[in-house]
Short mmCIF file of C-alpha atoms in Angstrom, two decimals:
data_model
loop_
_atom_site.label_atom_id
_atom_site.label_comp_id
_atom_site.label_asym_id
_atom_site.label_seq_id
_atom_site.Cartn_x
_atom_site.Cartn_y
_atom_site.Cartn_z
CA ILE A 1 257.89 112.36 72.87
CA PRO A 2 261.32 111.45 71.48
CA LYS A 3 264.00 110.67 74.01
CA ALA A 4 266.12 113.75 74.73
CA PRO A 5 268.29 115.04 77.55
CA ILE A 6 266.48 116.38 80.59
CA PRO A 7 266.56 120.21 80.52
CA VAL A 8 269.27 121.74 82.69
CA GLY A 9 268.02 122.55 86.17
CA TRP A 10 265.08 120.16 86.13
CA LYS A 11 264.70 118.09 89.30
CA VAL A 12 264.48 114.30 89.33
CA ARG A 13 262.32 112.09 91.51
CA SER A 14 261.94 108.33 91.39
CA ALA A 15 259.59 105.60 92.56
CA VAL A 16 259.97 101.88 93.22
CA ASP A 17 257.21 99.28 93.45
CA LEU A 18 258.39 95.84 94.55
CA GLY A 19 255.53 93.90 93.01
CA SER A 20 254.40 90.57 94.42
CA GLY A 21 256.56 88.05 92.54
CA GLY A 22 255.73 84.63 91.14
CA ILE A 23 253.68 83.37 88.22
CA GLY A 24 250.75 85.60 87.24
CA SER A 25 251.77 88.23 89.74
CA HIS A 26 252.52 91.93 89.77
CA PRO A 27 256.17 92.49 88.68
CA ALA A 28 258.49 95.02 90.26
CA ALA A 29 258.86 98.43 88.59
CA ILE A 30 261.04 101.54 88.76
CA LEU A 31 260.27 104.96 87.27
CA PHE A 32 262.10 108.30 87.05
CA LEU A 33 260.35 111.67 86.61
CA ALA A 34 261.95 115.04 85.85
CA VAL A 35 260.04 118.21 86.73
CA ASP A 36 260.76 121.81 85.82
CA SER A 37 262.76 123.82 88.31
CA LYS A 38 259.96 126.09 89.49
CA GLN A 39 259.13 125.98 93.20
CA LYS A 40 255.74 124.58 92.16
CA PRO A 41 256.35 122.71 88.88
CA THR A 42 254.04 122.94 85.89
CA ARG A 43 255.77 120.40 83.61
CA GLY A 44 257.12 116.90 84.02
CA LYS A 45 258.61 114.11 81.91
CA PHE A 46 258.85 110.40 82.61
CA PHE A 47 262.24 109.63 81.09
CA LEU A 48 263.53 106.34 82.49
CA GLY A 49 261.83 103.20 83.72
CA TRP A 50 262.03 99.45 84.18
CA GLU A 51 259.46 96.76 84.70
CA GLY A 52 260.59 93.37 85.96
CA PRO A 53 260.03 90.20 83.99
CA LYS A 54 256.65 88.51 84.36
CA GLY A 55 256.49 85.42 86.56
CA VAL A 56 259.95 85.92 88.03
CA ASP A 57 260.45 86.28 91.76
CA THR A 58 262.60 89.32 92.52
CA THR A 59 263.87 90.07 96.00
CA SER A 60 264.10 93.52 97.52
CA GLY A 61 267.86 93.23 97.00
CA ASP A 62 267.37 92.45 93.29
CA VAL A 63 265.13 95.49 92.82
CA TYR A 64 267.42 97.76 94.84
CA THR A 65 270.41 96.63 92.74
CA LYS A 66 268.47 97.38 89.52
CA TYR A 67 267.43 100.78 90.91
CA VAL A 68 271.03 101.71 91.74
CA GLN A 69 272.15 100.48 88.30
CA LEU A 70 269.60 102.76 86.59
CA ARG A 71 270.20 105.74 88.88
CA ASP A 72 273.97 105.64 89.03
CA GLY A 73 274.43 104.38 85.46
CA ASN A 74 272.58 107.47 84.25
CA GLN A 75 274.32 109.76 86.76
CA LEU A 76 271.03 110.78 88.38
CA LYS A 77 270.68 112.41 91.77
CA PRO A 78 266.97 112.26 92.66
CA GLU A 79 265.82 114.89 95.13
CA MET A 80 263.31 112.33 96.39
CA GLN A 81 263.17 108.53 96.16
CA ILE A 82 259.80 106.93 96.88
CA TYR A 83 258.97 103.30 97.60
CA ASP A 84 255.90 101.14 98.18
CA TYR A 85 255.94 100.96 101.97
CA GLU A 86 254.34 97.52 101.95
CA SER A 87 257.86 96.21 101.29
CA ALA A 88 259.66 96.64 104.60
CA ASP A 89 262.52 94.56 103.20
CA PHE A 90 263.22 97.17 100.53
CA GLN A 91 263.43 99.96 103.11
CA ILE A 92 265.82 97.84 105.19
CA THR A 93 267.98 97.11 102.14
CA ALA A 94 268.14 100.79 101.16
CA SER A 95 268.81 101.87 104.75
CA ARG A 96 271.74 99.47 105.00
CA HIS A 97 273.23 101.33 102.03
CA GLN A 98 272.42 104.70 103.66
CA ASP A 99 270.11 105.44 100.75
CA PRO A 100 267.03 107.41 101.90
CA PHE A 101 263.60 106.51 100.51
CA VAL A 102 260.24 107.92 101.60
CA ARG A 103 256.90 106.13 101.78
CA ALA A 104 254.61 106.42 98.77
CA ASN A 105 251.15 107.94 98.93
CA LYS A 106 249.28 104.91 97.55
CA ASN A 107 245.82 106.47 97.28
CA ARG A 108 244.69 105.14 93.88
CA LYS A 109 241.91 107.64 93.22
CA GLU A 110 244.08 110.66 94.02
CA GLY A 111 246.96 109.26 91.98
CA TYR A 112 244.85 108.48 88.90
CA ASP A 113 243.01 111.80 89.14
CA LEU A 114 246.30 113.70 89.27
CA LEU A 115 247.82 111.71 86.38
CA ASN A 116 244.69 112.34 84.28
CA LEU A 117 244.72 116.07 85.05
CA LEU A 118 248.42 116.40 84.20
CA PHE A 119 248.08 114.48 80.92
CA GLN A 120 244.87 116.32 79.92
CA HIS A 121 246.62 119.68 80.30
CA ASP A 122 249.84 118.57 78.56
CA ALA A 123 251.80 119.08 81.77
CA LEU A 124 253.18 115.53 81.74
CA GLU A 125 254.99 113.65 78.97
CA ILE A 126 256.40 110.18 78.49
CA MET A 127 259.61 109.91 76.50
CA LEU A 128 259.91 107.23 73.83
CA ASP A 129 261.64 104.18 75.28
CA PRO A 130 260.77 100.45 75.16
CA GLU A 131 260.32 100.27 78.94
CA LEU A 132 258.27 103.46 79.03
CA GLY A 133 256.11 102.04 76.25
CA LYS A 134 254.76 99.74 78.98
CA LEU A 135 253.74 102.84 80.93
CA VAL A 136 251.95 104.25 77.88
CA ALA A 137 250.04 100.97 77.43
CA GLN A 138 249.07 100.86 81.09
CA CYS A 139 247.94 104.50 81.05
CA THR A 140 245.56 103.79 78.17
CA THR A 141 243.95 100.82 79.93
CA ALA A 142 243.62 102.30 83.41
CA ARG A 143 242.39 105.84 82.85
CA LYS A 144 239.39 105.64 85.14
CA PRO A 145 240.02 104.85 88.83
CA LYS A 146 236.65 103.09 89.19
CA HIS A 147 237.76 100.53 86.57
CA VAL A 148 241.00 99.73 88.41
CA THR A 149 241.09 96.62 90.55
CA SER A 150 243.87 94.52 92.06
CA LYS A 151 243.87 92.58 88.75
CA THR A 152 244.45 95.67 86.59
CA LYS A 153 247.79 95.66 84.78
CA ASP A 154 249.25 98.75 86.40
CA ASP A 155 252.74 97.62 87.36
CA ILE A 156 254.84 100.60 86.26
CA LEU A 157 251.76 102.83 86.45
CA ASP A 158 251.81 102.37 90.24
CA CYS A 159 255.23 104.05 90.24
CA ALA A 160 253.80 106.90 88.14
CA ARG A 161 251.04 107.45 90.71
CA TYR A 162 253.52 107.42 93.58
CA VAL A 163 255.98 109.86 92.01
CA VAL A 164 253.46 112.44 90.71
CA LYS A 165 251.77 112.51 94.12
CA SER A 166 255.14 113.47 95.66
CA VAL A 167 255.34 116.70 93.64
CA LEU A 168 253.69 119.94 94.80
CA TRP A 169 252.34 120.87 91.35
CA ASP A 170 251.09 124.37 90.50
CA ILE A 171 247.63 123.09 89.57
CA PRO A 172 246.02 126.54 88.95
CA ALA A 173 248.79 127.44 86.47
CA ILE A 174 248.55 124.00 84.81
CA VAL A 175 244.77 124.26 84.39
CA ALA A 176 244.99 127.87 83.16
CA GLY A 177 247.45 126.71 80.48
#
């Protein structure tokens, strides 16, 4: 969908994946999701993201700095910030800045199943943006969890899995339409 302001009252959540760095590796990624203000949301929009350059080593400090630049530069106040807990360095960096992050639920099958359900029922949208175009491309190539391996290009898509799993969606209302 075209880029537009987030509706007033919608809540923001974010996710960070540190990647693995180096040539041919999994780059770092950051993603922001807005969800409607209901106690159990039925709609969400990915509206801001970033995927690190391929083949470039980024430290946890580099990724944290980029995250803060995106968050604060867009005057966002996420109600929850999620990170890939395999990066202890990132948690230490954020903690030193008194910036709370919670551990991601990294279950691939659950994450892909939830993303598929939300997209199939038009409960989740991706706003038009060059960085979010990478998310669109990754969604189209990794729709089925059984086809996803450690070699699958799912860099920013990992963040999408983490952040949607953090929301207590109203699944019956979403499915009922």
